Coordinates of C-alpha atoms and ligand atoms in Angstrom, one line a residue:
X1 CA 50.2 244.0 -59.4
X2 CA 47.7 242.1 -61.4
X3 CA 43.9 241.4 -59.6
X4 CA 41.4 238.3 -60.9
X5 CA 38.2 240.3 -60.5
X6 CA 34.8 238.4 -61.1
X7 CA 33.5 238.5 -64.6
X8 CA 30.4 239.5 -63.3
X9 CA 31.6 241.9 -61.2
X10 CA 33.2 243.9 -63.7
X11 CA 30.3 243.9 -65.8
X12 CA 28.6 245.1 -63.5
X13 CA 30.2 248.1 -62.7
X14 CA 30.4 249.0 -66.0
X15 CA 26.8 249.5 -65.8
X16 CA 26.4 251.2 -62.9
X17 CA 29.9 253.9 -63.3
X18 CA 29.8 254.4 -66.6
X19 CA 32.2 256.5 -67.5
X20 CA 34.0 256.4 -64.5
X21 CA 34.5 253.0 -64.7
X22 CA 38.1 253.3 -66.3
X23 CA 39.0 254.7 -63.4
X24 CA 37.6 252.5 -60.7
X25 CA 38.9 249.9 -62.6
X26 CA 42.7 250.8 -62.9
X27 CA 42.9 251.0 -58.7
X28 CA 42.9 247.4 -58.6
X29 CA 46.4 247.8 -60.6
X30 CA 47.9 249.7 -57.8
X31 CA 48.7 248.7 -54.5
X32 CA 46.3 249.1 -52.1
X33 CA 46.5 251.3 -48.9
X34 CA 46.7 250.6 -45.1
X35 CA 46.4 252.5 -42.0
X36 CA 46.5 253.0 -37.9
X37 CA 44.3 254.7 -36.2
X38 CA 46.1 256.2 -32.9
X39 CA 44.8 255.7 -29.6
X40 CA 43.9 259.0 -28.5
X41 CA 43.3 258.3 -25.0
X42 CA 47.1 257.1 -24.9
X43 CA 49.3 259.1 -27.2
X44 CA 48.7 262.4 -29.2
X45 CA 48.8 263.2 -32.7
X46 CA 52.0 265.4 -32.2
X47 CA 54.1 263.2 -29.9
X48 CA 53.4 259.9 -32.2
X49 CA 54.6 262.1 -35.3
X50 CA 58.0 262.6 -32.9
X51 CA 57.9 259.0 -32.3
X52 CA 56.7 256.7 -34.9
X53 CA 58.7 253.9 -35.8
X54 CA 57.7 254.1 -39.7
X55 CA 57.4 256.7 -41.8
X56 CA 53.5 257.6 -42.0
X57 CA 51.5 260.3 -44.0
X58 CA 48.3 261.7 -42.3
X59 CA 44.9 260.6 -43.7
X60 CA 42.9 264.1 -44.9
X61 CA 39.9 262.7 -43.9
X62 CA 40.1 261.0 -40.1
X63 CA 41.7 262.2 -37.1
X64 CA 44.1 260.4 -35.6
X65 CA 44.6 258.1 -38.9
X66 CA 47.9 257.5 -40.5
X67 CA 48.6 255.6 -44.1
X68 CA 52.3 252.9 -43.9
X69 CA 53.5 251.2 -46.0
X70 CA 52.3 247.7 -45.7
X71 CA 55.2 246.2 -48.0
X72 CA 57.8 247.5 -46.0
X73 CA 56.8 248.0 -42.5
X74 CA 54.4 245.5 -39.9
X75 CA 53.5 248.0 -36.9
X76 CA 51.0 245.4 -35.9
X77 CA 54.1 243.3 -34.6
X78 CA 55.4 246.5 -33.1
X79 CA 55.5 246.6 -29.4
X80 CA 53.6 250.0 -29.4
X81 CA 50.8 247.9 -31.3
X82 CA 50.8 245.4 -27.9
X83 CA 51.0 248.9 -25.6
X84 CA 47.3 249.8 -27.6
X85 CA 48.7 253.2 -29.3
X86 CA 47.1 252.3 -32.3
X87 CA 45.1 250.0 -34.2
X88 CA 45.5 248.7 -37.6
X89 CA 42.6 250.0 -39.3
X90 CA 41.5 250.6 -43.4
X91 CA 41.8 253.9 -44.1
X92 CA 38.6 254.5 -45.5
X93 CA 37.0 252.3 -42.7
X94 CA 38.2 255.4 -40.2
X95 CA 35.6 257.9 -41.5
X96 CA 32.5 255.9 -40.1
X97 CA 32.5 255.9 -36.6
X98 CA 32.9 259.3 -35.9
X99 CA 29.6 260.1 -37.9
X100 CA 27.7 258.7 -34.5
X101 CA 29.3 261.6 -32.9
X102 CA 29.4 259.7 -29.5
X103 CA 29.4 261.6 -26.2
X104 CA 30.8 260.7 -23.1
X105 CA 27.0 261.1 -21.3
X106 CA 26.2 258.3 -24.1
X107 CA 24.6 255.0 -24.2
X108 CA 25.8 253.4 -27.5
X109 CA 25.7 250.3 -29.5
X110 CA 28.0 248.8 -31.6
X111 CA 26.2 246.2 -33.1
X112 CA 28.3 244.5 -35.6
X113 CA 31.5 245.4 -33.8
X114 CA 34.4 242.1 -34.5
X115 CA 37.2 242.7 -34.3
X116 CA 36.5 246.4 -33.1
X117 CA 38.0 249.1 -35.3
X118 CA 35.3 251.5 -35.3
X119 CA 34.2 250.0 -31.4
X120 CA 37.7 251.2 -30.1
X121 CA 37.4 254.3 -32.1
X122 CA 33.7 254.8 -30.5
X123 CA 35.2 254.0 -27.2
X124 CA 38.1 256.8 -27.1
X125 CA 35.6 259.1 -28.6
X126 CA 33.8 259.1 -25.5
X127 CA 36.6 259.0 -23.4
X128 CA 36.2 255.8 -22.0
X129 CA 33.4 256.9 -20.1
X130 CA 29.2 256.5 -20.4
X131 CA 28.4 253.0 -21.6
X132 CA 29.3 251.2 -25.1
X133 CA 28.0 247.8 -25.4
X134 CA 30.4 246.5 -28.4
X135 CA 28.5 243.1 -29.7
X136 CA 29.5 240.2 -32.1
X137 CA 27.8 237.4 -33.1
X138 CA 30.5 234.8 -33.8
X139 CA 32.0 233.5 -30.3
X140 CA 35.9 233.3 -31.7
X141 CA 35.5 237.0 -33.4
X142 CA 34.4 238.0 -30.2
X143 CA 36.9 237.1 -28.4
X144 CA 39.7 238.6 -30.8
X145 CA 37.1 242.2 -30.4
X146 CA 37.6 241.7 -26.3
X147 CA 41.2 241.3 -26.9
X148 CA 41.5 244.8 -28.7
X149 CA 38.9 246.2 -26.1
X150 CA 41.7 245.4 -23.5
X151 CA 44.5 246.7 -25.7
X152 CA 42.6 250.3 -26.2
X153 CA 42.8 250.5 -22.2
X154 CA 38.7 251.0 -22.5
X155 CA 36.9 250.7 -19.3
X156 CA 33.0 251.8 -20.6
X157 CA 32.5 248.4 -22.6
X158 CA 31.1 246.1 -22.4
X159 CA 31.7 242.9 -24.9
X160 CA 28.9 240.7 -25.7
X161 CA 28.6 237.5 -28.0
X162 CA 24.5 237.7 -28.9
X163 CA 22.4 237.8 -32.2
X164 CA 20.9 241.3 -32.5
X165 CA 17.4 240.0 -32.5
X166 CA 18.1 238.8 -28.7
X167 CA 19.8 241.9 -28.2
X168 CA 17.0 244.0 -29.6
X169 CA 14.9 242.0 -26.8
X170 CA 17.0 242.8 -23.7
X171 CA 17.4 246.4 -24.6
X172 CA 14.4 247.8 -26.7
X173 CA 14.7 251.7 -26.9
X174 CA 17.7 251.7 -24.6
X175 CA 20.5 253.4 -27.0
X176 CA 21.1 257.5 -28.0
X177 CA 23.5 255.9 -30.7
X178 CA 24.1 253.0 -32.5
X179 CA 26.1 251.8 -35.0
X180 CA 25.2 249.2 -37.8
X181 CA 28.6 248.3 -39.6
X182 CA 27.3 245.5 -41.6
X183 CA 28.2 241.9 -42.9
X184 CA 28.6 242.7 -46.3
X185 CA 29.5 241.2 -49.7
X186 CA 33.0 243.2 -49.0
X187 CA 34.2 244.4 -52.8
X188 CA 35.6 246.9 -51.0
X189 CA 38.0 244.5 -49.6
X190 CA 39.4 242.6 -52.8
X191 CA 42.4 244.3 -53.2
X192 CA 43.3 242.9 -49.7
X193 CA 41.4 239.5 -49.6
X194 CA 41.5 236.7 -52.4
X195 CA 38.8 235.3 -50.4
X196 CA 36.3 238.3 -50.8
X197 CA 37.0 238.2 -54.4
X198 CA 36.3 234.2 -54.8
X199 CA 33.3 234.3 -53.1
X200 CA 31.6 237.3 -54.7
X201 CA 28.0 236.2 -56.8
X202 CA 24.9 238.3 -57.4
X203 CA 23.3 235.3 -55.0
X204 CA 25.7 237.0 -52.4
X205 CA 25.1 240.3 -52.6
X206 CA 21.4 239.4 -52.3
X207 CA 21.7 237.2 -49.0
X208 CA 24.0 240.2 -47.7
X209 CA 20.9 242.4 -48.1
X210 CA 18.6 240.1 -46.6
X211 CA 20.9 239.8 -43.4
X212 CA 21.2 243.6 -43.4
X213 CA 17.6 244.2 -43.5
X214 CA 17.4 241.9 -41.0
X215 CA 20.3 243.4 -38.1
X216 CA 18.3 246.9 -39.2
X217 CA 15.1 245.9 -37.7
X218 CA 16.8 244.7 -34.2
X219 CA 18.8 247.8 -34.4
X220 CA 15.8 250.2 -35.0
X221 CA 13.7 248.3 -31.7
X222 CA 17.0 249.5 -29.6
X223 CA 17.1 253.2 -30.9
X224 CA 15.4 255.9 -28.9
X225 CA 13.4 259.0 -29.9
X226 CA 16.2 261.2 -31.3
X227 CA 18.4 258.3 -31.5
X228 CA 21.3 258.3 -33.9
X229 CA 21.6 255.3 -36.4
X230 CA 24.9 254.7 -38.7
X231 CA 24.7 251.8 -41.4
X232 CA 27.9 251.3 -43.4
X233 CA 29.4 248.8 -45.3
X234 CA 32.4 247.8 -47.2
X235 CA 31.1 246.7 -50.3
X236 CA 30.0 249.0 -53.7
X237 CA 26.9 247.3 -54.6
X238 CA 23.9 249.5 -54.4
X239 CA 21.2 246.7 -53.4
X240 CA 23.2 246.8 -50.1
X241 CA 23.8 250.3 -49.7
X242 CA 21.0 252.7 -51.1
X243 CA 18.3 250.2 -52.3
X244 CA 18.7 248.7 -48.1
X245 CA 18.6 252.4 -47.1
X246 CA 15.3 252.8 -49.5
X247 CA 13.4 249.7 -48.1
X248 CA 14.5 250.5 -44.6
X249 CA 12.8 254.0 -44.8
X250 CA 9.9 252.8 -46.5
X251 CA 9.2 250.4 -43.7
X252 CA 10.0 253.0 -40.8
X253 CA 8.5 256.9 -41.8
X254 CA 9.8 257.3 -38.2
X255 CA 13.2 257.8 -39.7
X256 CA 15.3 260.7 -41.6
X257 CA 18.4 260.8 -43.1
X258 CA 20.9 263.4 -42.1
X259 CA 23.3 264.7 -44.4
X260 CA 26.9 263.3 -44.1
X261 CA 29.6 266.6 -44.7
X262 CA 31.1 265.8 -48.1
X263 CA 35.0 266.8 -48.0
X264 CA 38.7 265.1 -48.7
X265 CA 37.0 263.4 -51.8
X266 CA 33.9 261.8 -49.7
X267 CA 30.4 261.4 -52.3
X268 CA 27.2 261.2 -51.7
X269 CA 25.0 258.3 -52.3
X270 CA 23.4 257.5 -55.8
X271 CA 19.5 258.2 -55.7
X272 CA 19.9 256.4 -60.0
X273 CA 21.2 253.4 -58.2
X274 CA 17.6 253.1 -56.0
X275 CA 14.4 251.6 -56.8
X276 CA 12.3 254.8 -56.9
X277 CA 14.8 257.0 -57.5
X278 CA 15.3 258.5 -53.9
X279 CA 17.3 261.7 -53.9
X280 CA 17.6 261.7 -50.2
X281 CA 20.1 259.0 -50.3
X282 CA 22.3 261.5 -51.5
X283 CA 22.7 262.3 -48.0
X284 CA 24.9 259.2 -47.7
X285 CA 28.6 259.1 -48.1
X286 CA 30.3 256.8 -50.4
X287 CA 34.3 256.3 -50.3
X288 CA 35.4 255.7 -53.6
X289 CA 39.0 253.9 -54.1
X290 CA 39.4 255.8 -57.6
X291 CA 38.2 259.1 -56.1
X292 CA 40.3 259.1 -52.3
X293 CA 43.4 256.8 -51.3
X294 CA 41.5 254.2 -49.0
X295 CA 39.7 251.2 -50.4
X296 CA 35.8 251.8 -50.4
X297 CA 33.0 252.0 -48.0
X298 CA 29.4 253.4 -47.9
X299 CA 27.8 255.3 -44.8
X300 CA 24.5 256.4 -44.0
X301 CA 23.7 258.6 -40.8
X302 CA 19.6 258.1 -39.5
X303 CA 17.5 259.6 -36.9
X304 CA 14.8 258.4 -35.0
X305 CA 12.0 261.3 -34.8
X306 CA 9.0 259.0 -32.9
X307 CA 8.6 258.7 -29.4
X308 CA 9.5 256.3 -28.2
X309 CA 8.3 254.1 -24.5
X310 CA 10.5 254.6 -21.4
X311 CA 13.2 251.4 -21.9
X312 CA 12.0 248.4 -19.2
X313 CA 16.0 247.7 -19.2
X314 CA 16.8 247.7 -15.6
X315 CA 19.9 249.0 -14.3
X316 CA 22.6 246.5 -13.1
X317 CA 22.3 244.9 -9.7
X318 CA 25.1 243.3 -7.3
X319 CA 23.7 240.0 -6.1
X320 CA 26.7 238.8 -4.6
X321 CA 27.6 240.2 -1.0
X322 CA 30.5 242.5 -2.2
X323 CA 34.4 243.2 -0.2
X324 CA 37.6 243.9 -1.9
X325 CA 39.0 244.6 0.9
X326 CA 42.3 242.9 -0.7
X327 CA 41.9 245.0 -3.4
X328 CA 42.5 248.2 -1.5
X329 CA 45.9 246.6 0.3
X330 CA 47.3 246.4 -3.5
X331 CA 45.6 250.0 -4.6
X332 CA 47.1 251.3 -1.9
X333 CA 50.8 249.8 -2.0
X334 CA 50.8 250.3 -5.6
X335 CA 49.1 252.0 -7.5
X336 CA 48.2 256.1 -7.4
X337 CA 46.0 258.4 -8.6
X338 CA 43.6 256.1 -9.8
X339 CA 39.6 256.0 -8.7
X340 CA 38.3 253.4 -10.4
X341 CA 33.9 253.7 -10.1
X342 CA 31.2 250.8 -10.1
X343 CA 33.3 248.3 -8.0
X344 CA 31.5 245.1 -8.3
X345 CA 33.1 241.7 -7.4
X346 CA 31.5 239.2 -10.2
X347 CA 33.0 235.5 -9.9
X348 CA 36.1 236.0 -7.9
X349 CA 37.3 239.2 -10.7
X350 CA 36.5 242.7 -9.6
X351 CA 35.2 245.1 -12.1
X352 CA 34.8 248.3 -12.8
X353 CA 31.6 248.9 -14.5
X354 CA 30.6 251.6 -16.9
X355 CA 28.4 254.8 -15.7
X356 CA 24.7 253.4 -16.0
X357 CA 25.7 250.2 -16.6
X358 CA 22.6 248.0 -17.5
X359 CA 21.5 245.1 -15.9
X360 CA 23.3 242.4 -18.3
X361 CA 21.5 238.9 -16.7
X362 CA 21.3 235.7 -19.4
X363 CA 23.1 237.9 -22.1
X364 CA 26.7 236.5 -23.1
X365 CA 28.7 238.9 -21.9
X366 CA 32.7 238.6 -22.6
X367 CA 34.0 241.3 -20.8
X368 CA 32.0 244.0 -18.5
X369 CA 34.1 247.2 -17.9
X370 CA 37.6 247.0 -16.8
X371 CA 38.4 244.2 -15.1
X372 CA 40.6 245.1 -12.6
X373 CA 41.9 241.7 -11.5
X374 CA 41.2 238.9 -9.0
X375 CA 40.6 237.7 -5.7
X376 CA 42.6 234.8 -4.6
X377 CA 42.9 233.5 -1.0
X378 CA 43.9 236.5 0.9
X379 CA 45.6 238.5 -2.3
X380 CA 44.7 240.3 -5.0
X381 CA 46.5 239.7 -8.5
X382 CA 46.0 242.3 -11.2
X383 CA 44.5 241.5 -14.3
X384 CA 46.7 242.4 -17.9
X385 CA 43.5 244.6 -18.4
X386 CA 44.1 246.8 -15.4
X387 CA 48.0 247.3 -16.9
X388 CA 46.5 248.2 -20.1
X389 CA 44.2 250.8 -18.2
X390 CA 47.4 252.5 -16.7
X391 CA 49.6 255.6 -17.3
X392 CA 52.8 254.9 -16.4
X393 CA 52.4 257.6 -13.8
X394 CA 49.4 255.6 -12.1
X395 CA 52.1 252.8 -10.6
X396 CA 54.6 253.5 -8.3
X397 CA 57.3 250.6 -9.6
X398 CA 57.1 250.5 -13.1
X399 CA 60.2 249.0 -15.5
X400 CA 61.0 251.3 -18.7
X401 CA 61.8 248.7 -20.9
X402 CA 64.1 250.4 -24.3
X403 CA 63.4 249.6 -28.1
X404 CA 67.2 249.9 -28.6
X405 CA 67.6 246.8 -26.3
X406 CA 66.2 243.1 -26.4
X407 CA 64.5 242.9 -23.4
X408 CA 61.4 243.9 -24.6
X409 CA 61.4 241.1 -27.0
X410 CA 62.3 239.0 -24.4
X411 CA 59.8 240.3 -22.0
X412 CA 56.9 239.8 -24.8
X413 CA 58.5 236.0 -25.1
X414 CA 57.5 235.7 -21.4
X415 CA 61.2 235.4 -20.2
X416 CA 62.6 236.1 -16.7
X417 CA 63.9 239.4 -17.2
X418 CA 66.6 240.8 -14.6
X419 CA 65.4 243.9 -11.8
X420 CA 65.9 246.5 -10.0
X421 CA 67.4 245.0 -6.9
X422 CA 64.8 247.6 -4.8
X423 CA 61.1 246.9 -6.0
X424 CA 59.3 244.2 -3.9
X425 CA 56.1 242.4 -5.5
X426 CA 54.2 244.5 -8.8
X427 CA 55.5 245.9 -11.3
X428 CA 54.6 247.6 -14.5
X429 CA 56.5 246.8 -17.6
X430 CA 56.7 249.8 -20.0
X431 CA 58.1 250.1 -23.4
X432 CA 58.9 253.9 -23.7
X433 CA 56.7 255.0 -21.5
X434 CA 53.6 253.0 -22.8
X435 CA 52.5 250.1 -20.1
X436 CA 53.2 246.8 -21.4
X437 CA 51.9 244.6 -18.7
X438 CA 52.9 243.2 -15.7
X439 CA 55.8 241.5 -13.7
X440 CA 56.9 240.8 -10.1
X441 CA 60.1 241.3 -8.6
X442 CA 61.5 239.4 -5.9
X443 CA 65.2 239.0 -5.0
X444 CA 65.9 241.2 -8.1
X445 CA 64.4 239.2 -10.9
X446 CA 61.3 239.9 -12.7
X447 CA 58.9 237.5 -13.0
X448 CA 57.3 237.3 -16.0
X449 CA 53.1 237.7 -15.9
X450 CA 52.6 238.8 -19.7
X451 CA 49.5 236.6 -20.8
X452 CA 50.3 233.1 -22.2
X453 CA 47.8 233.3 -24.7
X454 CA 49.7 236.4 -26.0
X455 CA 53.3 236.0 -26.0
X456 CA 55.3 236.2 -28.9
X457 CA 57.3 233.0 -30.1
Ligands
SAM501 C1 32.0 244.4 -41.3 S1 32.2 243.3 -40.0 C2 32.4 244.4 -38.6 C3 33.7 245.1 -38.5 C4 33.8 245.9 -37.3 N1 32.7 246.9 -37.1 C5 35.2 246.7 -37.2 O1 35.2 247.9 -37.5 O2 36.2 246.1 -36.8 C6 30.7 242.6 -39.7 C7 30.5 241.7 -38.5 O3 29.2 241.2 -38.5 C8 29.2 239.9 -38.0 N2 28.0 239.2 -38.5 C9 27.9 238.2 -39.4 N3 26.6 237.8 -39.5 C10 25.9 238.5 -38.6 C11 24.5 238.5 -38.3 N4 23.6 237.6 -38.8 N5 24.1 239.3 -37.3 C12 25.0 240.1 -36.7 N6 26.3 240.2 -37.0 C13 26.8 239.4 -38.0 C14 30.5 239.3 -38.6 O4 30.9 238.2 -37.8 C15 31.4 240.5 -38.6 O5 32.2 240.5 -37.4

């Protein structure tokens, strides 16, 4: 495998590694690695290691991450990948989000959070449970984040489409946590993306910082006293890593770095590589390609030590008069085990709204909790969220489908599939176990509801 990195580029890091740059350089002669990241809150490490489809190594330095091998296997077509078991996810990308250390009492931001690795990875860490708001700024990337939101089963997000300066606005000193995973000039990404390698210039990295500084301020107006602040990035450069670490603590005494455990091949930052010659910044954790098997990133872990104001963010507020009345008839005749909190009827959909759930009014919101499904004329019908949201064991018809067999193919195709003669009306479709989505028998055939927009072809 032969890699067209820029000229300038290379030169570079030559000047900044040194030594080492051999090294860094010869990765981009070998293939480069890929990884899932399990979904704890449906599948544990020991029964996926029974199960997987693939062969798959553990990575040293995550959880619940696994390297494939992206030549010869795709488990993002894998039904399992449709059921939300896991998420395709760079390796090194996996050692970030845990650094927030989110509880399930928490109220944390993901700022940057399209298309939601590290925000599904936040949101199982909590166990579904306290409040992540998981934001994007680009309307179609936030709609692909929602659609993994869904996937994860998560029912303590809530998906917004806003710029963090309006953000920062609705929600100043609101969050215990929040994450800063940055638009970067991604060299950590050019052994996967021609793209990221074509549009790499020095003018590039510097806008990158600019932006960065910029998502920093908005995120440091949200943070309260003793908040927790992670910034990473995907790129090497230092102006975006260290040098935007240096300037950001220059401009706010109020913050400290914390130290990031360095194991499994994780180094620190580079205090040469800053303006002033910083040796905090050491603190901070770079992933190395040459130095750990995953492709690069940078991560630094701040706190906030001021005190800060009471936050004016309200709580959220029904307006509308509220019965789900139909609801209950369908809880009731199908479902079990299940006490879903924060009902609200928004539009015609009932939600289920995260503990402490904000007031949200003239933000873009994409998705607010789980949405559990909607209110037609005298029915309820079940949202492919609510499926997603499910143990098997929560619905009292369910449908195993096999992965010897072709229904489930056929059943992801949106075909009629045949039934079980006995069920009347709901149904939950399961691939070994794992919820699917749903159908509806009647007369002994299944109906197919699996979500146009996501069938297979
Ligand atoms: C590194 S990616 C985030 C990846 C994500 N955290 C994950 O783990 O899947 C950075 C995100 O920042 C968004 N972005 C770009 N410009 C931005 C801006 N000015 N303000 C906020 N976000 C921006 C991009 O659309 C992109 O989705």
């Amino acid at each position: 495998m032969s890699i067209q990195l820029p000229e300038a580029f290379i030169t570079k890091m030559k000047n900044l590694l040194k030594e080492e740059t051999a090294m860094f350089l010869k990765t981009y002669q070998d293939e480069r690695t890929a990884g899932l990241r399990l979904n704890p809150l449906k599948i544990t490490n020991e029964k996926w290691e029974s199960i997987s489809p693939f062969p798959i190594e553990k990575i040293p330095f995550t959880d619940y991450g696994y390297y494939y091998h992206y030549q010869q296997d795709e488990p993002g077509k894998h039904p399992y990948h449709r059921a939300g078991l896991y998420y395709i996810q760079e390796p090194s990308a996996m050692s970030v989000a845990r650094l927030l250390d989110a509880k399930p009492t928490d109220k944390v931001l993901d700022l940057c959070a399209a298309p939601g690795g590290k925000s599904t990875q936040i949101g199982c860490a909590m166990e579904s449970r306290g409040l992540l708001i998981s934001n994007e700024i680009h309307p179609k990337r936030a709609k692909a984040l929602s659609e993994n939101i869904e996937r994860f089963g998560l029912t303590n997000t809530v998906v917004t489409n806003e710029t963090p300066e309006r953000l920062s606005q609705h929600f100043p000193f609101y969050f215990d946590k929040i994450l800063l995973d940055a638009p970067c000039s991604g060299e950590g990404m050019f052994r996967k993306d021609e793209e990221a390698r074509q549009y790499w210039s020095q003018e590039h990295v510097e806008l990158c910082r600019e932006r960065q500084l910029e998502i920093l301020d908005s995120a440091y107006q949200m943070l309260k006293e003793n908040g927790i602040l992670v910034y990473s990035t995907c790129t090497f450069s230092p102006e975006e890593n260290e040098q935007v670490i240096e300037t950001f603590l220059n401009k706010y005494p109020d913050m400290e770095l914390l130290t990031i455990e360095k194991r499994n091949g994780i180094e620190g930052g580079r205090p040469e590589w800053t303006k002033y010659r910083l040796s905090e910044v050491e603190k901070c954790a770079r992933l190395w390609p040459h130095k750990l098997k995953g492709e690069g990133h940078f991560a630094a872990k701040l706190i906030k030590t001021s005190t800060t104001p009471e936050s004016p963010t309200k709580p959220f507020k029904s307006k509308k008069k509220q019965d789900w009345q139909d609801y209950c008839l369908f809880e009731k005749e199908y479902l079990q085990q299940v006490n879903w909190k924060n009902l609200h009827v928004l539009g015609s959909v009932i939600h289920s709204l995260p503990d402490e759930c904000p007031d949200l009014s003239g933000l873009r919101v994409i998705r607010a909790g789980l949405h559990l499904g909607e209110l037609k004329k005298n029915r309820f019908e079940p949202n492919h969220a609510l499926a997603l949201a499910l143990m098997k064991n929560q619905c009292r018809q369910t449908i195993d489908l096999s992965l010897e067999g072709e229904d489930w193919q056929r059943y992801l195709k949106g075909e009629t599939l045949k039934g079980t003669g006995q069920y009347k009306g709901w149904v939950l479709m399961t691939i070994n176990g794992f919820p699917l989505g749903w159908g509806k028998e009647s007369n002994g055939i299944i109906k197919n509801l699996y979500p146009k927009g996501l069938r297979i072809m």
